[in-house]
Amino acid sequence: MIAHHIRDENLKELGIKRIEWAERDMPVLRKIRERFAEEKPFAGKKIAACLHVTTETANLMRTLKEGGAEVRLCASNPLSTQDDVAAALVHHYGISVFAINGEDTDTYYEHIESCLEFDPLITHDDGADLVSTLHQKYAETKAKNIWGSMEETTTGVIRLKALERSGKLLFPLFSINDAQTKHFFDNRYGTGQSTLDGILRATNRLIAGSTVVVAGYGWCGRGFAMRAKGHGARVIITEVNPVKALEAKMDGYEVMPMAEAAPQGDIFCTITGDINVIRPEHFEKMKDGAIVANSGHFNVEIDINGLKKMAKKVNEKVRPFVDEYVLSDGRSIFILGDGRLVNLAAAEGHPAAVMDMSFALQALTAEYVVKNEGNFPKKVHDVPEHIDQWVAKIKLETMNTKIDELTEEQKEYLASWELGT
Ligand code: NAI
């Protein structure tokens, strides 16, 4: 039996059904899998992945395995693991998984260790925990074997760029997040829809007529604000970047500091990558019954410890994923999913059709690393343009959408501008 640590193998059948359901919406990844099955680009290679253990990730793992890789997977967040998917991966698809929904911090890091134990050549991260462990504990050993590593999310790329600036990067990194076919779609449409989905599943609140406060108007915030507005909410944006704030204003939203938004909001969601965006001075002003969620990568955007100190009582799980904090003046504040990514804690993460592109990028960039035997400078690289373009082209094809092609005359005309003639 392959190495693994999961909750319950009996959940396997449900997991298989849900993985197959997601697969229907992942035609680009399917095309890659079919080619990998013939070409076996990863034959004899070991790949470790620290990603949300969801149905879409399962299809990426299948693709890498089909390409000949030996694969190990652990979770990139203790609350996002779908235990049925973990069971199916181990007991049906033959892929090693170390992940249990709700695992404590020690177990989370033990699972990362289990993934690194088999000395991978390639790694995939969502938040840079695997790469950070390699840098902190295995700089002289396992890190030296790594040919290249893919990073999925904004916060992970920020961590890696900080490592790069300090001159301490031990192997080449590839920022999947910065590819156009990733953040234009995954962060905006994926996070937008699934964050709303998480809040709805956790609360079943009517969005129409509510005031929704969105902290951060980056790619994810824009997507969520757009979807909340589409459901009939009055949407308020809080920002720290004047350009993004201006964009939000011209997109038709109200823009104000969190201190002013706090007494107005019915539902709050942070998506900034920043720390303590909502804190006691804001809780002080919130309405009774305010709902507070986070969709940024780490559970640091809401100061829950500060709220705990203010609360005279905490009623845990008044509904699944909802904790009630009763303040001394009798008001209640509801925190969703312990302040962790609400779209993964309370819903199922991004829809498969969006992850199709992100994970096509992950698979093709891993192949690119192997083809070049990891011969890249030790820095954070962009995904090659040809991979980004290919993913967009194939996604359009699978959506039965054609576009114009440049005529020879147009090519010459545009080239003349590039030459400055
Ligand atoms: P981004 O960099 O495009 O946007 C973040 C925005 O937050 C920026 O405009 C920034 O000015 C603003 N901001 C920073 N501090 C703030 C503060 N204190 N108050 C208000 N605004 C503030 O980043 P992106 O791609 O939108 O990602 C945001 C976070 O969401 C990251 O942590 C990222 O890793 C995470 N993420 C979560 C996903 C999910 O599934 N829930 C999917 C993709 C990314």
Coordinates of C-alpha atoms and ligand atoms in Angstrom, one line a residue:
M1 CA 0.0 0.0 0.0
I2 CA 1.3 3.5 -0.8
A3 CA 2.2 5.8 2.1
H4 CA -0.8 8.0 3.2
H5 CA -2.5 9.6 6.2
I6 CA -6.2 10.4 5.6
R7 CA -9.4 10.4 7.5
D8 CA -11.5 7.5 6.2
E9 CA -11.0 5.2 3.2
N10 CA -14.8 4.4 3.2
L11 CA -15.4 7.9 1.7
K12 CA -13.7 6.7 -1.5
E13 CA -16.8 6.2 -3.7
L14 CA -18.2 9.7 -3.1
G15 CA -14.7 11.1 -3.8
I16 CA -14.5 9.3 -7.1
K17 CA -17.9 10.6 -8.2
R18 CA -17.0 14.2 -7.3
I19 CA -13.6 14.0 -9.0
E20 CA -15.2 12.7 -12.2
W21 CA -17.8 15.5 -12.0
A22 CA -15.1 18.1 -11.8
E23 CA -13.2 16.5 -14.6
R24 CA -16.0 17.1 -17.0
D25 CA -15.3 20.8 -16.6
M26 CA -11.6 20.5 -17.0
P27 CA -11.1 19.9 -20.8
V28 CA -7.8 21.7 -21.1
L29 CA -6.2 19.6 -18.3
R30 CA -7.8 16.5 -19.9
K31 CA -6.0 17.3 -23.2
I32 CA -2.7 17.6 -21.4
R33 CA -3.4 14.3 -19.5
E34 CA -4.0 12.5 -22.8
R35 CA -0.7 13.7 -24.2
F36 CA 1.2 13.0 -20.9
A37 CA -0.1 9.4 -21.0
E38 CA 1.7 8.9 -24.3
E39 CA 4.8 11.0 -23.8
K40 CA 5.4 10.3 -20.1
P41 CA 7.4 13.5 -19.5
F42 CA 7.8 12.8 -15.8
A43 CA 8.9 9.1 -16.0
G44 CA 10.8 8.2 -12.9
K45 CA 10.5 11.7 -11.4
K46 CA 9.1 12.5 -7.9
I47 CA 6.7 15.4 -7.4
A48 CA 5.5 16.8 -4.1
A49 CA 2.4 19.1 -4.0
C50 CA 1.1 21.2 -1.1
L51 CA -2.3 22.3 -2.5
H52 CA -5.9 22.4 -1.3
V53 CA -7.1 18.8 -1.4
T54 CA -10.1 19.3 -3.7
T55 CA -11.6 17.5 -6.7
E56 CA -9.8 19.9 -9.1
T57 CA -6.4 19.2 -7.4
A58 CA -7.2 15.5 -7.6
N59 CA -7.4 15.9 -11.4
L60 CA -4.0 17.7 -11.5
M61 CA -2.5 14.8 -9.4
R62 CA -4.0 12.3 -11.9
T63 CA -2.4 14.3 -14.7
L64 CA 1.0 14.3 -13.2
K65 CA 0.8 10.6 -12.4
E66 CA -0.3 9.9 -15.9
G67 CA 2.8 11.7 -17.1
G68 CA 4.9 9.0 -15.2
A69 CA 5.5 10.9 -11.9
E70 CA 5.4 9.4 -8.5
V71 CA 3.3 12.0 -6.6
R72 CA 2.7 12.9 -3.0
L73 CA 0.1 15.5 -1.9
C74 CA -0.5 17.3 1.4
A75 CA -2.9 20.1 2.2
S76 CA -2.1 23.8 1.9
N77 CA -4.7 24.7 4.5
P78 CA -6.0 22.6 7.4
L79 CA -9.6 23.3 6.7
S80 CA -9.8 22.9 3.0
T81 CA -9.2 19.2 2.7
Q82 CA -12.1 17.2 1.2
D83 CA -11.7 13.9 3.0
D84 CA -13.6 11.9 0.3
V85 CA -11.2 13.2 -2.3
A86 CA -8.2 12.2 -0.2
A87 CA -9.7 8.7 0.2
A88 CA -10.3 8.4 -3.6
L89 CA -6.8 9.6 -4.5
V90 CA -5.2 7.0 -2.2
H91 CA -7.5 4.0 -2.6
H92 CA -8.6 4.4 -6.3
Y93 CA -6.0 6.5 -8.1
G94 CA -3.0 5.2 -6.2
I95 CA -1.7 8.6 -5.2
S96 CA -0.1 9.3 -1.7
V97 CA -2.1 11.8 0.3
F98 CA -1.3 13.2 3.7
A99 CA -4.2 15.4 4.7
I100 CA -7.2 15.4 7.1
N101 CA -9.8 18.1 7.3
G102 CA -9.4 20.0 10.5
E103 CA -5.9 18.7 11.3
D104 CA -4.1 20.8 13.9
T105 CA -1.0 22.8 13.1
D106 CA 1.5 20.1 14.2
T107 CA -0.2 17.5 12.0
Y108 CA -0.3 20.0 9.1
Y109 CA 3.5 20.3 9.3
E110 CA 4.0 16.6 9.8
H111 CA 2.1 16.1 6.6
I112 CA 4.4 18.5 4.8
E113 CA 7.3 16.5 6.1
S114 CA 5.8 13.3 4.8
C115 CA 5.6 14.9 1.4
L116 CA 9.2 15.9 1.5
E117 CA 10.4 12.6 2.9
F118 CA 10.7 10.9 -0.5
D119 CA 13.0 13.7 -1.9
P120 CA 11.0 15.3 -4.6
L121 CA 12.5 16.8 -7.7
I122 CA 9.6 19.2 -8.5
T123 CA 7.2 20.8 -6.0
H124 CA 3.8 22.6 -6.3
D125 CA 2.7 25.0 -3.6
D126 CA -0.3 27.2 -2.8
G127 CA 1.0 29.7 -0.2
A128 CA 4.7 28.6 -0.2
D129 CA 4.6 26.4 3.0
L130 CA 6.4 23.5 1.3
V131 CA 9.1 25.8 -0.2
S132 CA 9.5 27.6 3.1
T133 CA 10.0 24.3 5.0
L134 CA 12.6 23.3 2.4
H135 CA 14.4 26.6 2.9
Q136 CA 14.2 26.5 6.7
K137 CA 15.0 22.9 7.4
Y138 CA 16.6 21.3 4.4
A139 CA 18.7 24.0 2.8
E140 CA 21.8 21.7 2.7
T141 CA 20.0 18.5 1.8
K142 CA 16.6 18.1 0.1
A143 CA 16.5 21.7 -1.3
K144 CA 19.6 20.9 -3.4
N145 CA 17.7 18.2 -5.3
I146 CA 14.9 20.5 -6.4
W147 CA 14.8 21.4 -10.2
G148 CA 11.9 23.8 -9.9
S149 CA 8.9 24.8 -7.9
M150 CA 5.5 26.2 -8.9
E151 CA 3.6 28.7 -6.8
E152 CA -0.2 29.1 -7.2
T153 CA -1.3 32.1 -5.2
T154 CA -0.6 35.9 -4.6
T155 CA 0.5 35.5 -1.0
G156 CA 2.9 32.6 -1.9
V157 CA 4.5 34.7 -4.6
I158 CA 4.9 37.7 -2.2
R159 CA 6.7 35.3 0.3
L160 CA 8.9 34.0 -2.5
K161 CA 9.8 37.4 -3.8
A162 CA 10.9 38.4 -0.3
L163 CA 13.2 35.3 -0.2
E164 CA 14.5 36.3 -3.6
R165 CA 15.3 39.8 -2.4
S166 CA 17.2 38.5 0.6
G167 CA 19.3 36.5 -1.9
K168 CA 18.4 33.2 -0.1
L169 CA 16.4 31.5 -2.9
L170 CA 17.8 27.9 -3.2
F171 CA 16.2 26.9 -6.5
P172 CA 14.1 28.3 -9.4
L173 CA 10.5 29.2 -8.7
F174 CA 7.7 29.8 -11.1
S175 CA 4.8 32.2 -10.4
I176 CA 1.7 30.5 -11.7
N177 CA -0.3 33.3 -10.1
D178 CA 1.2 35.9 -12.4
A179 CA 0.3 34.1 -15.6
Q180 CA -2.6 35.9 -17.3
T181 CA -4.7 32.8 -17.6
K182 CA -4.4 32.4 -13.9
H183 CA -5.2 35.7 -12.1
F184 CA -7.5 37.2 -14.7
F185 CA -9.8 34.3 -14.2
D186 CA -9.0 32.2 -11.1
N187 CA -8.6 35.2 -8.7
R188 CA -11.4 37.2 -10.2
Y189 CA -14.1 34.8 -11.3
G190 CA -13.1 31.8 -9.2
T191 CA -12.7 33.6 -5.9
G192 CA -15.5 36.0 -6.7
Q193 CA -18.1 33.3 -7.2
S194 CA -16.8 30.8 -4.6
T195 CA -16.4 33.4 -1.8
L196 CA -20.1 34.4 -2.3
D197 CA -20.9 30.7 -2.4
G198 CA -19.1 30.1 0.9
I199 CA -20.9 33.0 2.7
L200 CA -24.2 31.8 1.4
R201 CA -23.7 28.1 2.3
A202 CA -22.5 29.1 5.8
T203 CA -25.3 31.7 6.5
N204 CA -28.1 31.3 3.9
R205 CA -28.5 35.1 4.2
L206 CA -30.2 37.1 1.5
I207 CA -27.7 39.2 -0.3
A208 CA -30.2 41.5 -2.0
G209 CA -30.7 44.6 0.0
S210 CA -27.7 43.9 2.3
T211 CA -24.6 46.1 2.6
V212 CA -21.5 44.1 1.8
V213 CA -18.1 45.5 2.7
V214 CA -15.2 44.2 0.7
A215 CA -11.7 44.9 2.0
G216 CA -9.2 44.9 -0.9
Y217 CA -10.0 45.7 -4.5
G218 CA -7.3 43.5 -6.1
W219 CA -8.1 40.6 -8.5
C220 CA -10.1 38.7 -5.9
G221 CA -11.8 41.6 -4.3
R222 CA -13.0 42.9 -7.7
G223 CA -14.5 39.5 -8.5
F224 CA -16.3 39.2 -5.2
A225 CA -17.6 42.8 -5.3
M226 CA -18.9 42.2 -8.8
R227 CA -20.8 39.1 -7.7
A228 CA -22.2 40.7 -4.5
K229 CA -23.4 43.6 -6.6
G230 CA -25.0 41.2 -9.1
H231 CA -27.0 39.7 -6.2
G232 CA -28.4 43.1 -5.3
A233 CA -26.1 44.2 -2.5
R234 CA -25.0 47.7 -1.8
V235 CA -21.2 47.2 -2.0
I236 CA -18.6 49.3 -0.1
I237 CA -14.9 48.9 -0.9
T238 CA -12.1 49.6 1.6
E239 CA -8.5 50.0 0.2
V240 CA -5.1 51.3 1.0
N241 CA -3.9 51.7 -2.6
P242 CA -5.2 55.0 -4.1
V243 CA -5.2 53.6 -7.7
K244 CA -7.2 50.5 -6.7
A245 CA -9.5 52.8 -4.7
L246 CA -10.0 55.0 -7.7
E247 CA -10.8 52.0 -9.9
A248 CA -13.4 50.9 -7.4
K249 CA -14.9 54.3 -7.3
M250 CA -15.1 54.5 -11.1
D251 CA -16.5 51.0 -11.2
G252 CA -19.5 52.4 -9.3
Y253 CA -18.8 51.3 -5.7
E254 CA -18.7 53.4 -2.5
V255 CA -15.2 53.7 -1.2
M256 CA -14.4 54.6 2.4
P257 CA -12.1 53.6 5.3
M258 CA -13.0 50.5 7.3
A259 CA -13.8 52.7 10.4
E260 CA -16.6 54.3 8.4
A261 CA -17.8 51.1 6.7
A262 CA -17.9 49.2 10.0
P263 CA -21.2 50.5 11.3
Q264 CA -22.9 50.2 7.9
G265 CA -22.0 46.6 6.8
D266 CA -24.2 43.5 7.2
I267 CA -21.6 41.2 5.7
F268 CA -17.8 41.9 5.7
C269 CA -15.2 40.0 3.7
T270 CA -11.4 40.6 3.7
I271 CA -9.4 39.6 0.6
T272 CA -6.2 41.6 0.9
G273 CA -3.2 39.3 1.9
D274 CA -2.7 41.8 4.8
I275 CA -2.9 41.4 8.5
N276 CA -5.6 42.7 11.0
V277 CA -7.6 44.5 8.4
I278 CA -10.7 44.1 10.7
R279 CA -9.8 44.6 14.3
P280 CA -11.4 45.6 17.7
E281 CA -11.8 49.3 16.8
H282 CA -14.0 48.1 13.9
F283 CA -15.9 45.3 15.9
E284 CA -16.7 48.1 18.4
K285 CA -18.8 49.9 15.7
M286 CA -20.5 46.9 13.9
K287 CA -24.2 46.2 13.9
D288 CA -25.7 43.4 16.0
G289 CA -25.6 40.3 13.8
A290 CA -22.8 41.4 11.5
I291 CA -21.2 38.6 9.5
V292 CA -17.4 38.6 9.1
A293 CA -15.5 36.4 6.7
N294 CA -12.1 36.2 5.0
S295 CA -11.1 34.9 1.6
G296 CA -7.4 36.0 1.7
H297 CA -4.8 33.2 1.9
F298 CA -4.0 33.3 5.6
N299 CA -6.3 33.5 8.6
V300 CA -4.7 36.8 9.8
E301 CA -6.9 39.3 8.1
I302 CA -9.5 39.3 10.9
D303 CA -8.2 39.9 14.4
I304 CA -10.1 37.0 16.0
N305 CA -7.9 37.1 19.1
G306 CA -8.8 40.7 19.6
L307 CA -12.5 39.8 19.2
K308 CA -12.1 37.0 21.7
K309 CA -10.8 39.4 24.3
M310 CA -13.8 41.7 23.7
A311 CA -16.4 38.9 23.9
K312 CA -18.1 37.9 27.1
K313 CA -19.1 34.6 25.5
V314 CA -18.4 32.5 22.4
N315 CA -21.1 30.2 21.0
E316 CA -19.2 27.8 18.8
K317 CA -20.9 26.4 15.6
V318 CA -24.3 28.0 15.9
R319 CA -24.4 26.7 12.4
P320 CA -21.7 24.7 10.6
F321 CA -18.8 27.2 10.0
V322 CA -20.4 30.0 12.1
D323 CA -19.1 31.1 15.5
E324 CA -21.1 33.7 17.5
Y325 CA -19.1 36.2 19.6
V326 CA -21.4 37.9 22.1
L327 CA -20.0 41.3 23.2
S328 CA -20.6 42.9 26.6
D329 CA -23.2 45.3 25.2
G330 CA -25.2 42.3 24.0
R331 CA -24.3 42.6 20.3
S332 CA -23.3 39.4 18.4
I333 CA -20.7 39.2 15.7
F334 CA -20.6 36.1 13.6
I335 CA -17.2 34.8 12.3
L336 CA -17.3 32.3 9.4
G337 CA -14.9 29.4 9.0
D338 CA -12.6 30.5 11.9
G339 CA -11.5 33.4 9.6
R340 CA -9.9 31.0 7.1
L341 CA -10.6 31.1 3.4
V342 CA -14.4 31.0 3.4
N343 CA -14.7 29.7 -0.1
L344 CA -12.7 26.6 0.8
A345 CA -13.8 26.2 4.4
A346 CA -17.6 26.6 3.8
A347 CA -17.9 25.8 0.1
E348 CA -15.9 23.8 -2.4
G349 CA -13.3 26.3 -3.6
H350 CA -13.2 27.5 -7.1
P351 CA -15.3 25.9 -9.8
A352 CA -13.5 23.3 -11.9
A353 CA -13.8 25.3 -15.1
V354 CA -11.5 28.0 -13.6
M355 CA -9.1 25.6 -12.0
D356 CA -8.8 23.9 -15.4
M357 CA -6.7 26.8 -16.5
S358 CA -4.6 27.3 -13.3
F359 CA -3.8 23.6 -13.2
A360 CA -3.1 23.4 -16.9
L361 CA -0.5 26.0 -16.2
Q362 CA 0.9 24.0 -13.2
A363 CA 1.2 20.8 -15.3
L364 CA 2.7 22.5 -18.4
T365 CA 5.2 24.5 -16.3
A366 CA 6.3 21.4 -14.4
E367 CA 6.9 19.7 -17.8
Y368 CA 8.9 22.8 -18.9
V369 CA 11.1 22.5 -15.8
V370 CA 11.7 18.8 -16.5
K371 CA 12.5 19.4 -20.2
N372 CA 15.1 22.0 -19.2
E373 CA 16.4 19.8 -16.3
G374 CA 15.9 22.7 -13.9
N375 CA 18.6 24.8 -15.6
F376 CA 17.2 28.2 -14.7
P377 CA 18.6 31.0 -12.5
K378 CA 17.6 30.8 -8.9
K379 CA 14.8 33.4 -9.0
V380 CA 11.1 33.8 -9.3
H381 CA 10.3 33.3 -13.0
D382 CA 7.1 34.0 -15.0
V383 CA 5.3 31.2 -16.7
P384 CA 6.6 31.2 -20.3
E385 CA 4.3 33.3 -22.6
H386 CA 3.8 30.4 -25.0
I387 CA 2.3 28.3 -22.2
D388 CA -0.1 31.1 -21.2
Q389 CA -1.2 31.7 -24.8
W390 CA -1.7 28.0 -25.4
V391 CA -3.9 27.6 -22.3
A392 CA -6.1 30.6 -23.4
K393 CA -6.3 29.2 -27.0
I394 CA -7.4 25.7 -25.9
K395 CA -9.8 27.0 -23.3
L396 CA -11.5 29.1 -26.0
E397 CA -11.6 26.1 -28.3
T398 CA -13.3 24.0 -25.6
M399 CA -15.8 26.8 -25.2
N400 CA -16.6 26.7 -29.0
T401 CA -15.4 30.2 -29.4
K402 CA -13.4 31.4 -32.4
I403 CA -11.5 34.6 -32.7
D404 CA -10.0 36.6 -35.6
E405 CA -6.5 36.0 -36.8
L406 CA -4.2 38.8 -37.9
T407 CA -4.0 39.2 -41.7
E408 CA -0.5 39.5 -43.3
E409 CA -1.2 43.2 -43.8
Q410 CA -2.1 43.6 -40.2
K411 CA 1.0 41.7 -39.0
E412 CA 3.2 44.0 -41.1
Y413 CA 1.4 47.1 -39.9
L414 CA 1.8 46.2 -36.2
A415 CA 5.4 45.1 -36.7
S416 CA 6.2 48.5 -38.2
W417 CA 5.1 50.2 -35.0
E418 CA 7.1 47.8 -32.9
L419 CA 10.2 48.7 -35.0
G420 CA 9.3 52.4 -34.5
T421 CA 9.1 53.1 -38.2
Ligands
NAI1 P1 -4.0 41.7 -5.1 O1 -2.6 42.1 -4.7 O2 -4.5 41.8 -6.5 O3 -5.1 42.5 -4.2 C1 -5.0 42.8 -2.8 C2 -5.5 44.2 -2.5 O4 -5.7 44.4 -1.1 C3 -4.6 45.3 -3.1 O5 -5.3 46.1 -3.9 C4 -4.2 46.0 -1.8 O6 -4.0 47.4 -2.0 C5 -5.3 45.7 -0.9 N1 -5.0 45.9 0.6 C6 -3.9 45.5 1.2 N2 -4.0 45.8 2.5 C7 -5.2 46.3 2.7 C8 -5.9 46.8 3.8 N3 -5.4 46.8 5.0 N4 -7.2 47.3 3.6 C9 -7.8 47.3 2.4 N5 -7.1 46.8 1.3 C10 -5.9 46.4 1.5 O7 -4.2 40.2 -4.5 P2 -5.3 39.1 -4.9 O8 -4.9 38.3 -6.1 O9 -6.7 39.8 -5.0 O10 -5.2 38.2 -3.6 C11 -5.7 38.6 -2.3 C12 -5.5 37.5 -1.3 O11 -6.4 36.4 -1.7 C13 -4.1 36.9 -1.2 O12 -3.9 36.5 0.1 C14 -4.3 35.7 -2.1 O13 -3.3 34.7 -1.9 C15 -5.6 35.2 -1.8 N6 -6.3 34.4 -2.8 C16 -7.4 33.6 -2.3 C17 -8.0 32.8 -3.1 C18 -9.2 32.0 -2.6 O14 -9.4 30.9 -3.1 N7 -9.9 32.5 -1.6 C19 -7.7 32.6 -4.6 C20 -6.6 33.5 -5.0 C21 -5.9 34.3 -4.1

